[in-house]
PDB file of C-alpha atoms in Angstrom:
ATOM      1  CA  UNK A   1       8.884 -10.970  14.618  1.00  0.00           C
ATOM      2  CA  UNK A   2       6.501  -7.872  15.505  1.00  0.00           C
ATOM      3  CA  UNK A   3       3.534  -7.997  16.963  1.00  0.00           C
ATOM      4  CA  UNK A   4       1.061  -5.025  17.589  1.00  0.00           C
ATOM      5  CA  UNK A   5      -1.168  -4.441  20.487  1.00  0.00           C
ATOM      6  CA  UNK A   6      -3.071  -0.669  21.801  1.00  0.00           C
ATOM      7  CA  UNK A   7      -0.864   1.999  21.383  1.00  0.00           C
ATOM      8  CA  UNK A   8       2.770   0.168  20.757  1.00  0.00           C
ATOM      9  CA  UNK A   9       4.740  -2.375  18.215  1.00  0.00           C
ATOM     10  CA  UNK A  10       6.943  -5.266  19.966  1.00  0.00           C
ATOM     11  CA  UNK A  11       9.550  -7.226  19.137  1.00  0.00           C
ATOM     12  CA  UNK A  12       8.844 -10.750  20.140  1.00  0.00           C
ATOM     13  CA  UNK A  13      11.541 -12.477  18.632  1.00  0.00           C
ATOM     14  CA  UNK A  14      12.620 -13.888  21.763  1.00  0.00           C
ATOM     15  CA  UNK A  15       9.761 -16.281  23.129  1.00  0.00           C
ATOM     16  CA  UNK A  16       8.599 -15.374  26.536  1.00  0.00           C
ATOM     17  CA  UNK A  17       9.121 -11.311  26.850  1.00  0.00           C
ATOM     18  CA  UNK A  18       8.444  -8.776  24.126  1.00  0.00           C
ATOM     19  CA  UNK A  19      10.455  -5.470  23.799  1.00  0.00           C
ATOM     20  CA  UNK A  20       8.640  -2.542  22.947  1.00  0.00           C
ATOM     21  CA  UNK A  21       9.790  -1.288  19.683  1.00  0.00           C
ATOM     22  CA  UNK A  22       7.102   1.801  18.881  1.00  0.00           C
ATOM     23  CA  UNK A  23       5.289   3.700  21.332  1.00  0.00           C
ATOM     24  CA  UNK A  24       2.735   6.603  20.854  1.00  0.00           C
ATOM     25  CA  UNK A  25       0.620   4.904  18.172  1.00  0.00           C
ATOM     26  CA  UNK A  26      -3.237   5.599  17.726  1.00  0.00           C
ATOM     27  CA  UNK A  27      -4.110   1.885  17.208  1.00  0.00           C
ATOM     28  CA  UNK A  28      -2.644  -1.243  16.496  1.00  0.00           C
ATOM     29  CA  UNK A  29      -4.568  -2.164  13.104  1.00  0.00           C
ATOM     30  CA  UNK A  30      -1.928  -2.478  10.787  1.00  0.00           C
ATOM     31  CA  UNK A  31      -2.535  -3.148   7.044  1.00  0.00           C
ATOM     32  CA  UNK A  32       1.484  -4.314   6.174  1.00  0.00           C
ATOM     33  CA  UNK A  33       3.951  -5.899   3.033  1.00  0.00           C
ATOM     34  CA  UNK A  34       7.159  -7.153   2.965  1.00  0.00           C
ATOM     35  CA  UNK A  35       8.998  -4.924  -0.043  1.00  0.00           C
ATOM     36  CA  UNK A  36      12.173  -5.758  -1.511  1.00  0.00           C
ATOM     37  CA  UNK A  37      14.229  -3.090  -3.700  1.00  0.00           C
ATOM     38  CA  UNK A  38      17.835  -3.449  -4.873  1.00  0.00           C
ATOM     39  CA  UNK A  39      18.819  -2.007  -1.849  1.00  0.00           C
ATOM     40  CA  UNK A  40      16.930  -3.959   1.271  1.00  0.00           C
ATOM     41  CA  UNK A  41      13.783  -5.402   2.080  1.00  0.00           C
ATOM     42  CA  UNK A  42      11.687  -3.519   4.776  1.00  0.00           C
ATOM     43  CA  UNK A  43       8.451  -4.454   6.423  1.00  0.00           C
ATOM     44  CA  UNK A  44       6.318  -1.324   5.749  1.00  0.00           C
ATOM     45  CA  UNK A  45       2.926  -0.847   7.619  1.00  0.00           C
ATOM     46  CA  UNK A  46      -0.100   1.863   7.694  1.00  0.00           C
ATOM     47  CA  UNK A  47      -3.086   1.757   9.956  1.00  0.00           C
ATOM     48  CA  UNK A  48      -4.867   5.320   8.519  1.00  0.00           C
ATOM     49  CA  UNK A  49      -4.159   7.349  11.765  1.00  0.00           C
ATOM     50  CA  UNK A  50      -0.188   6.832  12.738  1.00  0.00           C
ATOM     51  CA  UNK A  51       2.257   8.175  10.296  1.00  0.00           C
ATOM     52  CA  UNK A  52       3.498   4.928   7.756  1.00  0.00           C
ATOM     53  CA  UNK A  53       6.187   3.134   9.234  1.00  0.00           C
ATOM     54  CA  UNK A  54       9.174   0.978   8.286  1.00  0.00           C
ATOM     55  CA  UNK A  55      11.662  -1.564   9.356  1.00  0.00           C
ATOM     56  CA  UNK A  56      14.742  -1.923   7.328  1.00  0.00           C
ATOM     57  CA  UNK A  57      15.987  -5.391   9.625  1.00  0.00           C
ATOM     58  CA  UNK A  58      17.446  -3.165  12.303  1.00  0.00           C
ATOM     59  CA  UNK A  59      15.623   0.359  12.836  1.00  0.00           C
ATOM     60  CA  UNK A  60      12.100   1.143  12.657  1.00  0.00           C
ATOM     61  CA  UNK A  61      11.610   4.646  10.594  1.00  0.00           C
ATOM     62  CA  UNK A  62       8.904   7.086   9.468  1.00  0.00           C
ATOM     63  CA  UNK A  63       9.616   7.525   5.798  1.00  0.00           C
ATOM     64  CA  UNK A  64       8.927  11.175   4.346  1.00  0.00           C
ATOM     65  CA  UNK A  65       5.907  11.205   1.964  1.00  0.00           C
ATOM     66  CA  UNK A  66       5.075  14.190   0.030  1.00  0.00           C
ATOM     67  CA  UNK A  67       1.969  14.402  -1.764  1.00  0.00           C
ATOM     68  CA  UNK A  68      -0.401  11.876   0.285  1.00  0.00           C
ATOM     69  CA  UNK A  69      -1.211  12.426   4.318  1.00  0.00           C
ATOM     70  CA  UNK A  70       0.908   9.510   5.318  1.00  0.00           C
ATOM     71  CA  UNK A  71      -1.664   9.203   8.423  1.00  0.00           C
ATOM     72  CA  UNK A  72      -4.714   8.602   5.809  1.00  0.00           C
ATOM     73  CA  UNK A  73      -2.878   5.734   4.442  1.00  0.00           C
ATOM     74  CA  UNK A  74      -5.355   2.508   5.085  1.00  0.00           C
ATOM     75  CA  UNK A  75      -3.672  -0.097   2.538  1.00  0.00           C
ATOM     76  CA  UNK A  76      -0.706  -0.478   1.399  1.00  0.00           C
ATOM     77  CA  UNK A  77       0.290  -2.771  -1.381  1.00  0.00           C
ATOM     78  CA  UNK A  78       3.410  -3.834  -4.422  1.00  0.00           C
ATOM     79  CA  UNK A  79       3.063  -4.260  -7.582  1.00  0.00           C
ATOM     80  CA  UNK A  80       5.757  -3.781 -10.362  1.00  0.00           C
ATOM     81  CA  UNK A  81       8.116  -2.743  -8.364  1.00  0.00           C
ATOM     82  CA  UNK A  82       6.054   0.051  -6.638  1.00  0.00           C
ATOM     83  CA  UNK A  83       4.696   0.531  -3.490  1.00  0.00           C
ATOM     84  CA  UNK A  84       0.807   1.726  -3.922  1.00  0.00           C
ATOM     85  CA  UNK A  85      -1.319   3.585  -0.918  1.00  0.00           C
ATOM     86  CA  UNK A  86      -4.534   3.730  -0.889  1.00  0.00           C
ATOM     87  CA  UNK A  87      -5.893   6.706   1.631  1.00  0.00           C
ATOM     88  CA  UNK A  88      -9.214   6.602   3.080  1.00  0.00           C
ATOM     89  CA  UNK A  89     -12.393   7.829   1.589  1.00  0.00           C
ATOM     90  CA  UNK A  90     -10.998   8.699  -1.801  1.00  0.00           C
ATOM     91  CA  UNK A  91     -10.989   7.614  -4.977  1.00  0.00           C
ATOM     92  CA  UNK A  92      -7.576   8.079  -5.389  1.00  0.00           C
ATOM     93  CA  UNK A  93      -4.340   5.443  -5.557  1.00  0.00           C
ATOM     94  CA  UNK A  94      -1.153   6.676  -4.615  1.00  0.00           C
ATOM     95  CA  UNK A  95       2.040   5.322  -6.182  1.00  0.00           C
ATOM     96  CA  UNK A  96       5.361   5.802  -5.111  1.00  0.00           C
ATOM     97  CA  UNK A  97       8.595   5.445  -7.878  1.00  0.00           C
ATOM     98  CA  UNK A  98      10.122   2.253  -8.834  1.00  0.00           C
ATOM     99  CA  UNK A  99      11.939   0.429  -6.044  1.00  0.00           C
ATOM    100  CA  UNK A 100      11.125   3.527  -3.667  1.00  0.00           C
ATOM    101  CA  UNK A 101      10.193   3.546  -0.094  1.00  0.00           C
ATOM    102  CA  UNK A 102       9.728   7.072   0.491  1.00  0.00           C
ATOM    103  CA  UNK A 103       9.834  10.372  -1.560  1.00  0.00           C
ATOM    104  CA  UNK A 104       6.949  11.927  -3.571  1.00  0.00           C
ATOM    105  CA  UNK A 105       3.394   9.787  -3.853  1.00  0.00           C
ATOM    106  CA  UNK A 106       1.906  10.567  -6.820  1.00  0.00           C
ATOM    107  CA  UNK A 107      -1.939  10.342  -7.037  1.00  0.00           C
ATOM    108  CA  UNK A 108      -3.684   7.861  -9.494  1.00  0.00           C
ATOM    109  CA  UNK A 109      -7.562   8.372 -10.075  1.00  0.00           C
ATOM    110  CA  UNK A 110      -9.852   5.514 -10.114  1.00  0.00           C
ATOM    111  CA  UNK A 111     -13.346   7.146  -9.270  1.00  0.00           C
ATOM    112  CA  UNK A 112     -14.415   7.781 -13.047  1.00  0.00           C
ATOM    113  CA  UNK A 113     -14.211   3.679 -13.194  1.00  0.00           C
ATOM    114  CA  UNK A 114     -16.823   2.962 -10.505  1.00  0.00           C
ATOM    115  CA  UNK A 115     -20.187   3.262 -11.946  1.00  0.00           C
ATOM    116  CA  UNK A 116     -21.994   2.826  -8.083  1.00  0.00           C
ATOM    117  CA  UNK A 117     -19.562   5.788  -6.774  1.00  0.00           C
ATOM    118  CA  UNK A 118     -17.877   5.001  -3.345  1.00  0.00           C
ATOM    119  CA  UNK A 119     -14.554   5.239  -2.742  1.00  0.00           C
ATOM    120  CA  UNK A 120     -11.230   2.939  -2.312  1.00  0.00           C
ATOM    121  CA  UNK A 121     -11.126   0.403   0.149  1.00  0.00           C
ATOM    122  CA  UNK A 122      -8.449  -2.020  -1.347  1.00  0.00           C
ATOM    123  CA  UNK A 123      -5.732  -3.363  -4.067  1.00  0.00           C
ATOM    124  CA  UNK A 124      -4.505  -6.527  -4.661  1.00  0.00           C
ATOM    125  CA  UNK A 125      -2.619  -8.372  -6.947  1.00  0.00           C
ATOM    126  CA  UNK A 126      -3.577 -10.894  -9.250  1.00  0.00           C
ATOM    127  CA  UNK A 127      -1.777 -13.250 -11.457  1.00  0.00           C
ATOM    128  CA  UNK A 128      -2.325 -16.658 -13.231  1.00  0.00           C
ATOM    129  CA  UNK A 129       1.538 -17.468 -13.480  1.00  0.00           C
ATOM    130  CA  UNK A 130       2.452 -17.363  -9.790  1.00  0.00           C
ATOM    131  CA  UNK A 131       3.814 -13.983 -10.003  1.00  0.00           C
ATOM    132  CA  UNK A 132       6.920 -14.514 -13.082  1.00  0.00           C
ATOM    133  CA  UNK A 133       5.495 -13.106 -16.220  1.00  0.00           C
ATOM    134  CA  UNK A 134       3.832 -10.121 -18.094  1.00  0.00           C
ATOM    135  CA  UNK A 135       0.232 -10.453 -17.000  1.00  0.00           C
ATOM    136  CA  UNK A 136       0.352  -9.830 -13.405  1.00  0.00           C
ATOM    137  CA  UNK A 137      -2.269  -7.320 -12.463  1.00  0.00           C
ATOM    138  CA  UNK A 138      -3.470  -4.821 -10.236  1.00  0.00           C
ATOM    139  CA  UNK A 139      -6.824  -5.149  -8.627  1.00  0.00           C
ATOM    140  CA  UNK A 140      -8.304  -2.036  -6.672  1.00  0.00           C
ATOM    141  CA  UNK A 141     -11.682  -2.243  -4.762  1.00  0.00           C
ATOM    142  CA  UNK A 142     -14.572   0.309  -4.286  1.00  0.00           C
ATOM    143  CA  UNK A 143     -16.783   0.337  -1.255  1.00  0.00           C
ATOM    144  CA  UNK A 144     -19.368  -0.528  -3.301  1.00  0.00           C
ATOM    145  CA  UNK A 145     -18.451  -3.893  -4.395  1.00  0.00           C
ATOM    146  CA  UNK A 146     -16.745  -2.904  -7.989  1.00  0.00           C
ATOM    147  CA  UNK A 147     -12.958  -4.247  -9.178  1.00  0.00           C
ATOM    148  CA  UNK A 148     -10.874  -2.078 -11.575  1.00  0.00           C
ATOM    149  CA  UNK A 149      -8.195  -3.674 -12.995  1.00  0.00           C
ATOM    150  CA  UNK A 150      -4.992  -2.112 -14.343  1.00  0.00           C
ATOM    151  CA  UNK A 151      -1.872  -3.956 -15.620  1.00  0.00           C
ATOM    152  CA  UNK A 152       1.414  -1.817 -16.704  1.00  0.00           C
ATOM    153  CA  UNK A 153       5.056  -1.230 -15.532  1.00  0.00           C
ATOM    154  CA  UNK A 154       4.541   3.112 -15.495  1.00  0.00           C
ATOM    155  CA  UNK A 155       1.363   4.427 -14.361  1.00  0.00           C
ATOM    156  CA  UNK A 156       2.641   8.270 -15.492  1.00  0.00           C
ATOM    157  CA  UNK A 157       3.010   7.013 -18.683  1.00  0.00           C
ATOM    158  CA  UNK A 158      -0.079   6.184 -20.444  1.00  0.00           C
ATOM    159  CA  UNK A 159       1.883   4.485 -23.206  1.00  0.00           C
ATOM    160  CA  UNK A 160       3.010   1.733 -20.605  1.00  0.00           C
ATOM    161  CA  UNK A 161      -0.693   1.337 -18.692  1.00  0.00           C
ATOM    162  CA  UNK A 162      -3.959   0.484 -19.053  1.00  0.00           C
ATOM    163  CA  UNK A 163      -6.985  -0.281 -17.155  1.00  0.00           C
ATOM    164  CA  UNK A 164      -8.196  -3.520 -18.373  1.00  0.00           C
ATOM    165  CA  UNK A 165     -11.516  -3.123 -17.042  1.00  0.00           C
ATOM    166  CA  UNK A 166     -13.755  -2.797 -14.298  1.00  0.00           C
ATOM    167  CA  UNK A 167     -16.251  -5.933 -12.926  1.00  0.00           C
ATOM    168  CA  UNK A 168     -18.999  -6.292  -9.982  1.00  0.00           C
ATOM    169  CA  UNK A 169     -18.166  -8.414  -7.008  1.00  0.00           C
TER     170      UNK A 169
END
C-alpha cells in the first residue's frame, strides 16, 4: 500500500512507519489504475508534472514514452486492453498498444467533437454489463462540460472504431 504526500511516494504496508519509496517528485496529486497484461499487473500513476511512474509488485519504474511528454500526462485510464493518457490542455488522447505499459503513445484527436471548444480533462469507462461484453465504452470529457463517446478494440483502425457520439453534461 502507497501513499503520497509533498515531494515523495511511501510504502506503508507495515502499519506504524512508512518507507520512502520515490523521492524528487513535483507534487503528490496522483491520477492512478491498476493494469493487468499477460505479463503482470502494475499500479501506474501520472500527476502532469513528474515523469509517469510504475510499480510492477516489487520495483517502482519510469516507463519510456515516445510520442506524448510523459510529464503532461494528467489522467490516465484502460480500456480494451490499452492504457489511454490524456495530457493537459489538449484535445488530444493518447493510446498506448494492446497490453503495453510503455513504448510509443500514439495521439487520438477528439477536439473536432466538442462543439463549445476546450480541451481534455478526463476518460472513463462505461458499461451496462459490469465490464464482460461488447458494449463497454469509452467516455472522454471536455472542459467545457461535453462527453464523446467511442467504443472499439483498435483505435488506428477505423474499421474496428467509432465514436458513438458526443452529449452535454
Amino acid at each position: 500500500m502507497f501513499s503520497a504526500s509533498g515531494t515523495k511516494i511511501y510504502d506503508v504496508s507495515a502499519g506504524g512507519s512508512a518507507t520512502e519509496v520515490v523521492t524528487g517528485l513535483t507534487n503528490a496529486r496522483f491520477q492512478s489504475i491498476v493494469f493487468v497484461n499477460s505479463g503482470s499487473s502494475f499500479l501506474y500513476i501520472c500527476n502532469g508534472q513528474d515523469y509517469c511512474r510504475n510499480y510492477n509488485g516489487s520495483t517502482w519504474t519510469t516507463p519510456t514514452l515516445t510520442g506524448v511528454v510523459s510529464q503532461d500526462v494528467i489522467q490516465i485510464n484502460a480500456h480494451k486492453r490499452r492504457i489511454w493518457m490524456i495530457t493537459k490542455d489538449s484535445t488530444k488522447a493518447w493510446y498506448l498498444a494492446t497490453d503495453a505499459i510503455a513504448g510509443a503513445a500514439t495521439s487520438f484527436e477528439l477536439g473536432s467533437l466538442f462543439s463549445r471548444g476546450g480541451y481534455l480533462m478526463a476518460m472513463a469507462p462505461w458499461t451496462r454489463d459490469g465490464g464482460s461484453g461488447p458494449d463497454d465504452v469509452a467516455v472522454f470529457i471536455s472542459s467545457e462540460g461535453q462527453c464523446a463517446l467511442y467504443s472499439g478494440t483498435d483505435p488506428a483502425s477505423s474499421s474496428t472504431w467509432s465514436i458513438i457520439g458526443t452529449f452535454d453534461l
